[in-house]
mmCIF file of C-alpha atoms in Angstrom:
data_model
loop_
_atom_site.group_PDB
_atom_site.id
_atom_site.type_symbol
_atom_site.label_atom_id
_atom_site.label_comp_id
_atom_site.label_asym_id
_atom_site.label_seq_id
_atom_site.Cartn_x
_atom_site.Cartn_y
_atom_site.Cartn_z
ATOM 1 C CA UNK L 174 75.708 89.310 99.365
ATOM 2 C CA UNK L 175 73.712 86.228 100.251
ATOM 3 C CA UNK L 176 69.959 86.430 100.661
ATOM 4 C CA UNK L 177 70.004 84.351 103.836
ATOM 5 C CA UNK L 178 71.316 85.984 106.968
ATOM 6 C CA UNK L 179 74.933 85.205 107.835
ATOM 7 C CA UNK L 180 75.770 83.432 111.070
ATOM 8 C CA UNK L 181 78.407 86.118 111.793
ATOM 9 C CA UNK L 182 77.047 89.276 113.368
ATOM 10 C CA UNK L 183 79.206 91.676 111.362
ATOM 11 C CA UNK L 184 78.226 90.046 108.072
ATOM 12 C CA UNK L 185 74.556 89.890 109.062
ATOM 13 C CA UNK L 186 74.549 93.571 109.981
ATOM 14 C CA UNK L 187 76.383 94.466 106.761
ATOM 15 C CA UNK L 188 73.744 92.559 104.766
ATOM 16 C CA UNK L 189 71.060 94.744 106.336
ATOM 17 C CA UNK L 190 72.872 98.073 106.185
ATOM 18 C CA UNK L 191 74.448 97.851 102.696
ATOM 19 C CA UNK L 192 71.123 97.598 100.893
ATOM 20 C CA UNK L 193 69.893 100.731 102.674
ATOM 21 C CA UNK L 194 73.176 102.647 102.611
ATOM 22 C CA UNK L 195 73.613 102.404 98.840
ATOM 23 C CA UNK L 196 70.061 102.854 97.581
ATOM 24 C CA UNK L 197 71.327 105.173 94.838
ATOM 25 C CA UNK L 198 73.108 102.209 93.237
ATOM 26 C CA UNK L 199 71.436 99.498 91.139
ATOM 27 C CA UNK L 200 70.386 96.522 93.282
ATOM 28 C CA UNK L 201 72.874 94.246 91.504
ATOM 29 C CA UNK L 202 75.718 96.604 92.484
ATOM 30 C CA UNK L 203 74.693 97.235 96.077
ATOM 31 C CA UNK L 204 74.255 93.531 96.798
ATOM 32 C CA UNK L 205 77.420 92.188 95.147
ATOM 33 C CA UNK L 206 80.982 91.627 96.289
ATOM 34 C CA UNK L 207 83.204 90.679 93.383
ATOM 35 C CA UNK L 208 86.671 89.145 93.700
ATOM 36 C CA UNK L 209 88.965 88.984 90.664
ATOM 37 C CA UNK L 210 92.432 87.536 90.429
ATOM 38 C CA UNK L 211 95.233 88.212 87.952
ATOM 39 C CA UNK L 212 97.867 85.517 88.276
ATOM 40 C CA UNK L 213 100.201 85.428 89.876
ATOM 41 C CA UNK L 214 100.036 88.221 92.406
ATOM 42 C CA UNK L 215 97.304 90.821 91.819
ATOM 43 C CA UNK L 216 93.682 90.787 92.856
ATOM 44 C CA UNK L 217 90.740 93.159 92.935
ATOM 45 C CA UNK L 218 87.907 93.299 95.441
ATOM 46 C CA UNK L 219 84.896 95.269 94.252
ATOM 47 C CA UNK L 220 82.339 96.255 96.864
ATOM 48 C CA UNK L 221 79.263 98.483 96.587
ATOM 49 C CA UNK L 222 81.147 101.454 98.036
ATOM 50 C CA UNK L 223 84.786 100.753 97.221
ATOM 51 C CA UNK L 224 87.426 98.826 95.359
ATOM 52 C CA UNK L 225 90.769 97.576 96.568
ATOM 53 C CA UNK L 226 93.677 96.197 94.625
ATOM 54 C CA UNK L 227 95.869 93.752 96.463
ATOM 55 C CA UNK L 228 99.397 93.166 95.276
ATOM 56 C CA UNK L 229 101.335 90.255 96.768
ATOM 57 C CA UNK L 230 105.101 90.784 96.632
ATOM 58 C CA UNK L 231 107.534 87.997 97.535
ATOM 59 C CA UNK L 232 110.334 89.404 99.714
ATOM 60 C CA UNK L 233 112.376 86.255 100.139
ATOM 61 C CA UNK L 234 111.971 82.659 101.202
ATOM 62 C CA UNK L 235 109.000 82.559 103.546
ATOM 63 C CA UNK L 236 108.412 86.319 103.428
ATOM 64 C CA UNK L 237 105.733 88.253 101.563
ATOM 65 C CA UNK L 238 104.531 91.845 101.552
ATOM 66 C CA UNK L 239 100.942 92.627 100.651
ATOM 67 C CA UNK L 240 99.968 96.109 99.492
ATOM 68 C CA UNK L 241 96.281 97.008 99.434
ATOM 69 C CA UNK L 242 95.329 100.501 98.284
ATOM 70 C CA UNK L 243 91.633 101.174 98.908
ATOM 71 C CA UNK L 244 89.466 103.525 96.839
ATOM 72 C CA UNK L 245 86.140 104.530 98.382
ATOM 73 C CA UNK L 246 83.110 106.504 97.252
ATOM 74 C CA UNK L 247 82.995 109.848 99.038
ATOM 75 C CA UNK L 248 80.006 109.305 101.311
ATOM 76 C CA UNK L 249 79.877 110.604 104.879
ATOM 77 C CA UNK L 250 76.334 109.514 105.711
ATOM 78 C CA UNK L 251 76.049 107.474 108.896
ATOM 79 C CA UNK L 252 74.765 104.371 107.052
ATOM 80 C CA UNK L 253 77.650 104.505 104.578
ATOM 81 C CA UNK L 254 80.233 104.884 107.371
ATOM 82 C CA UNK L 255 78.682 101.944 109.246
ATOM 83 C CA UNK L 256 78.681 99.776 106.105
ATOM 84 C CA UNK L 257 82.298 100.709 105.380
ATOM 85 C CA UNK L 258 83.311 99.856 108.968
ATOM 86 C CA UNK L 259 81.605 96.459 108.718
ATOM 87 C CA UNK L 260 83.130 95.783 105.297
ATOM 88 C CA UNK L 261 86.580 96.553 106.722
ATOM 89 C CA UNK L 262 85.886 94.294 109.712
ATOM 90 C CA UNK L 263 84.771 91.414 107.476
ATOM 91 C CA UNK L 264 87.841 91.815 105.267
ATOM 92 C CA UNK L 265 90.137 91.930 108.294
ATOM 93 C CA UNK L 266 88.709 88.553 109.339
ATOM 94 C CA UNK L 267 89.215 87.130 105.848
ATOM 95 C CA UNK L 268 92.802 88.420 105.810
ATOM 96 C CA UNK L 269 93.496 86.846 109.208
ATOM 97 C CA UNK L 270 92.136 83.493 107.966
ATOM 98 C CA UNK L 271 94.249 83.751 104.791
ATOM 99 C CA UNK L 272 97.355 84.512 106.835
ATOM 100 C CA UNK L 273 96.855 81.447 109.033
ATOM 101 C CA UNK L 274 96.304 79.260 105.954
ATOM 102 C CA UNK L 275 99.434 80.608 104.248
ATOM 103 C CA UNK L 276 101.532 80.129 107.377
ATOM 104 C CA UNK L 277 100.283 76.544 107.712
ATOM 105 C CA UNK L 278 101.076 75.803 104.063
ATOM 106 C CA UNK L 279 104.545 77.294 104.498
ATOM 107 C CA UNK L 280 105.125 75.183 107.618
ATOM 108 C CA UNK L 281 103.932 72.103 105.732
ATOM 109 C CA UNK L 282 106.344 72.761 102.877
ATOM 110 C CA UNK L 283 109.220 72.719 105.364
ATOM 111 C CA UNK L 284 108.045 69.523 107.068
ATOM 112 C CA UNK L 285 109.633 66.134 106.465
ATOM 113 C CA UNK L 286 106.392 64.782 105.032
ATOM 114 C CA UNK L 287 106.087 67.297 102.201
ATOM 115 C CA UNK L 288 106.485 66.140 98.622
ATOM 116 C CA UNK L 289 105.545 68.356 95.675
ATOM 117 C CA UNK L 290 102.548 67.070 93.817
ATOM 118 C CA UNK L 291 99.964 68.025 91.260
ATOM 119 C CA UNK L 292 97.835 71.080 91.903
ATOM 120 C CA UNK L 293 94.080 70.818 92.138
ATOM 121 C CA UNK L 294 91.995 71.763 89.098
ATOM 122 C CA UNK L 295 90.858 74.738 91.198
ATOM 123 C CA UNK L 296 94.445 76.054 91.096
ATOM 124 C CA UNK L 297 94.545 76.554 87.323
ATOM 125 C CA UNK L 298 95.892 80.141 87.521
ATOM 126 C CA UNK L 299 98.797 78.930 89.652
ATOM 127 C CA UNK L 300 99.419 75.964 87.354
ATOM 128 C CA UNK L 301 99.420 78.335 84.355
ATOM 129 C CA UNK L 302 101.883 80.664 86.094
ATOM 130 C CA UNK L 303 104.190 77.714 86.865
ATOM 131 C CA UNK L 304 104.072 76.532 83.251
ATOM 132 C CA UNK L 305 105.014 80.035 82.086
ATOM 133 C CA UNK L 306 107.868 80.187 84.612
ATOM 134 C CA UNK L 307 109.227 76.804 83.502
ATOM 135 C CA UNK L 308 109.018 77.923 79.877
ATOM 136 C CA UNK L 309 110.848 81.222 80.477
ATOM 137 C CA UNK L 310 113.244 79.904 83.102
ATOM 138 C CA UNK L 311 113.763 76.153 82.545
ATOM 139 C CA UNK L 312 116.562 76.078 85.115
ATOM 140 C CA UNK L 313 113.826 75.873 87.778
ATOM 141 C CA UNK L 314 113.055 72.332 86.568
ATOM 142 C CA UNK L 315 116.473 70.986 87.570
ATOM 143 C CA UNK L 316 116.433 68.592 90.515
ATOM 144 C CA UNK L 317 119.396 70.442 92.082
ATOM 145 C CA UNK L 318 120.121 74.165 92.083
ATOM 146 C CA UNK L 319 122.949 75.147 89.725
ATOM 147 C CA UNK L 320 126.284 76.036 91.267
ATOM 148 C CA UNK L 321 126.562 79.584 92.571
ATOM 149 C CA UNK L 322 127.179 82.080 89.796
ATOM 150 C CA UNK L 323 126.061 79.719 86.985
ATOM 151 C CA UNK L 324 122.274 80.117 87.020
ATOM 152 C CA UNK L 325 122.017 82.633 84.182
ATOM 153 C CA UNK L 326 124.415 80.728 81.907
ATOM 154 C CA UNK L 327 122.726 77.394 82.677
ATOM 155 C CA UNK L 328 119.260 78.837 82.016
ATOM 156 C CA UNK L 329 120.363 80.365 78.685
ATOM 157 C CA UNK L 330 121.873 77.018 77.646
ATOM 158 C CA UNK L 331 118.608 75.249 78.479
ATOM 159 C CA UNK L 332 116.581 77.843 76.558
ATOM 160 C CA UNK L 333 118.812 77.459 73.479
ATOM 161 C CA UNK L 334 119.018 73.651 73.581
ATOM 162 C CA UNK L 335 117.276 71.836 70.728
ATOM 163 C CA UNK L 336 113.884 70.411 71.639
ATOM 164 C CA UNK L 337 114.013 66.759 72.647
#
């Protein structure tokens, strides 16, 4: 949690309340939000009062399901409930921003101007996942999809081919 006050009211209020609501926790814990990512589709958000695990599941071309179980400290004090409400509100805003970004990327991929290109150095986990996919399933590197019903055979042939 930043030392300077946020420009967003919900974040600013959370900054004030969280430090008071979780005084039983070490300062480092009550003033930290930690985000961890396990490529390619699992993440953890650790907050002073809770942890969530988000699991992104592809459901088809252009369709994804996101599961987010939330585990909270049992605390019914007014300050803790207010902090939890604000945390949820902040995360709802982040999720809405992420959704818009993902939808815009998806729309861009389907546009006439899209051409695959190198990923940014900031996207190393995604690059690593793609390298692992290409290694395990080299058929994805073909410029054209294999004929229907031949994918498995074609992939096995590529895996067993002598290295060039």
